[in-house]
């Protein structure tokens, strides 16, 4: 992004700006494509996720070199990630509410230090093998929200529209074609439900609404990934420069989306805040503002992570990590928190970065973000909730999608014999046992080759006084893998009469 | 930076009102609810064809063909029943309903209908000039896409020129079952009810609660919330068979699953019989098929109930059965 003279024919500052807009749009489409195909590349691009996972899990996650490359790029281009690639940043730029902000609010500079506090807290908690705070990472927020709220919500809306349009004969054929050709690529084919999806929708909406206070409020004040890149930006090679010909016209101050250009400071900016959007370069009437190599580190600001922020962050991280430690030793774990195949409870705290890629990958929607009931330190880690979806017998999608191997990548054969839980029949709710009514849906569904549900046939009285044969199910413990298909299909209303526990 | 003006507000408000009106309009255009709930019953197949003298022709009730490749078995069976043109007319909208029970098994495990058999029937229909041949089912332990893929049915059917349909949620309609004794209404897939020709291609396998899953049990793939059938399974299977009436049932007994059904997964439970049993009378097909498992029609309650309800015949002695072994 070297400086270019505005008047030079062909390539000028406007071209740079257009290039950035195009790359942003492409990167966002790329994000959607990765999301839809459950390719775990996005989180591997995230140096914060990889670093935190490395510290916390005490081993390098796969493909860590990608994150290293991103860090090296940041040492050259600073926070360009935020202005050019980050899907959250792009979203915040597209929904900037610039038109709605009528009067200019200057937010106190001190607020900018919050993001550094969060960053330091994440790293310190990771030292204590706890990654709960990764819920603040912008990429985890994006994937989680798209997986549990936006994607299934879109599906609901499309389905409602389809049911409506299907009443009109001319639409029927195209609708069928859409459902068979496009739906499998763009939308879930089975209805997914995420009872807690609204929480994520609210969180993302709140982040977007903060734009009403100031443009890219999230990027300025809160984003820990932005803080990480910001620190790299302080010493990055290419930075914004202002030369003496500046007339302090303040045009750049008004266009800067992060508000880091300050007239009272000679129209200079902080490379830790600058997202290299190049808007200042374009707005400058005298071509004073440009981007080029600078060699001495940038000077520190009051909000930069000096002592106070450092201590705050360390304190917050330590307190949180210790608090969570006190919480729940694994013996008292929630028995209904069934983990995806092969994932250990310890991995869930220490390795899972809470990205939700596995949630998206699971074709039956079985994987749900756990709430507080497995302990606060497990917040939004994956659990299988069989009443909502079952673990498909020939599927190992979650393991091969998890970007940090918190869920091991099992081969299909390994996965089929991996025990994720055990089914127990509640004889007080089971229709044949409790109500003398034939059923055994569980036996029918059980997918293991030698069925894990055994049937005992007894002769019992019928309602009308005659006799009948009734089949009573029991679980053959050694065969059950805990896939939860029986719990999913059990026709008893409300709580299933057969339940899988970890 | 421009403000959000009154003009903007009016613009958005108008768009909103427009959308609501459009939705209203569409609902108003739709056919009245009652008509939709009761698509006509399929007409019974008449034994008459143009080229045959109607009075003289007498087709067998059942065709049982053994010993051959799936395609040959299918062709011979249909030929014995009078040829595909007896059932499929030019331009007909044909739906084929195989059994793709568990989404994860390949055909060897005999838990899903043989893909070559399904493809052969699709090809036959297209040869008879069918306008459209669709194959559909909803597997129960996985997504439909994976079921079509793993069973091999997608590949073979598409090679034959047929279409695979992933059954859409919005196409199920609450449907009256006038002859039903236990269930009088259920959500059934509309297209299956409206097809000109419905060809049912079940696979014969053992089943815990239904004892065997054959032709009638296979129709459960056309409904929503099938697990609720189990509360009174045999009666409800028969009730459904009174409403969803296939033109032709071609039972796949090329490989049958004798235990651990309907999901299977162990080749020791699979028996290779290379047999196809076809007929227009679904009860008769199911009745004959019980013999593959060493049972009698009366051993399977839903067959007995269906016969009592007059849906077909379970009296193997009175049926006209043509048995043929290929290559002999
Ligand atoms: S292996 Fe099971 S839990 Fe994991 S994605 Fe597949 S179905 Fe879901
Ligand atoms: S377990 Fe799931 S949420 Fe956690 S890191 Fe892996 S894919 Fe992301």
CSV table of N, CA and C and ligand atoms in Angstrom, one decimal, chain A residues 348 352-358 382 402-404 406-407, ligand 2:
chain,number,residue,atom,x,y,z
A,348,UNK,N,-12.5,-29.9,26.8
A,348,UNK,CA,-13.5,-28.9,26.6
A,348,UNK,C,-13.2,-27.6,27.3
A,352,UNK,N,-11.0,-26.3,23.8
A,352,UNK,CA,-12.1,-25.8,23.0
A,352,UNK,C,-12.1,-24.3,23.0
A,353,UNK,N,-12.1,-23.7,21.8
A,353,UNK,CA,-12.0,-22.2,21.7
A,353,UNK,C,-13.4,-21.7,21.6
A,354,UNK,N,-14.5,-22.5,21.8
A,354,UNK,CA,-15.9,-22.0,21.7
A,354,UNK,C,-16.3,-21.4,20.4
A,355,UNK,N,-15.7,-22.0,19.3
A,355,UNK,CA,-16.0,-21.4,18.0
A,355,UNK,C,-17.3,-21.8,17.4
A,356,UNK,N,-17.8,-23.0,17.8
A,356,UNK,CA,-19.1,-23.4,17.3
A,356,UNK,C,-19.0,-24.1,15.9
A,357,UNK,N,-17.8,-24.3,15.4
A,357,UNK,CA,-17.7,-24.9,14.1
A,357,UNK,C,-18.4,-26.3,14.1
A,358,UNK,N,-18.2,-27.0,15.2
A,358,UNK,CA,-18.8,-28.4,15.3
A,358,UNK,C,-20.3,-28.3,15.3
A,382,UNK,N,-19.3,-27.5,23.3
A,382,UNK,CA,-20.3,-28.4,22.6
A,382,UNK,C,-20.8,-29.5,23.5
A,402,UNK,N,-13.4,-29.6,13.9
A,402,UNK,CA,-12.8,-28.9,15.0
A,402,UNK,C,-11.4,-28.4,14.6
A,403,UNK,N,-11.2,-27.1,14.6
A,403,UNK,CA,-9.9,-26.5,14.1
A,403,UNK,C,-8.8,-26.8,15.1
A,404,UNK,N,-9.1,-27.1,16.3
A,404,UNK,CA,-8.0,-27.2,17.3
A,404,UNK,C,-7.9,-28.6,17.9
A,406,UNK,N,-10.0,-30.2,19.7
A,406,UNK,CA,-10.6,-30.4,21.0
A,406,UNK,C,-11.5,-31.6,20.9
A,407,UNK,N,-12.1,-31.8,19.7
A,407,UNK,CA,-12.8,-33.1,19.4
A,407,UNK,C,-11.8,-33.8,18.5
C,2,LIG,S1,-15.1,-28.3,20.0
C,2,LIG,FE1,-16.4,-27.1,18.7
C,2,LIG,S2,-16.6,-25.1,19.5
C,2,LIG,FE2,-14.8,-26.1,20.5
C,2,LIG,S3,-13.1,-25.5,19.3
C,2,LIG,FE3,-13.8,-27.4,18.4
C,2,LIG,S4,-15.2,-26.9,16.8
C,2,LIG,FE4,-14.9,-25.0,18.0
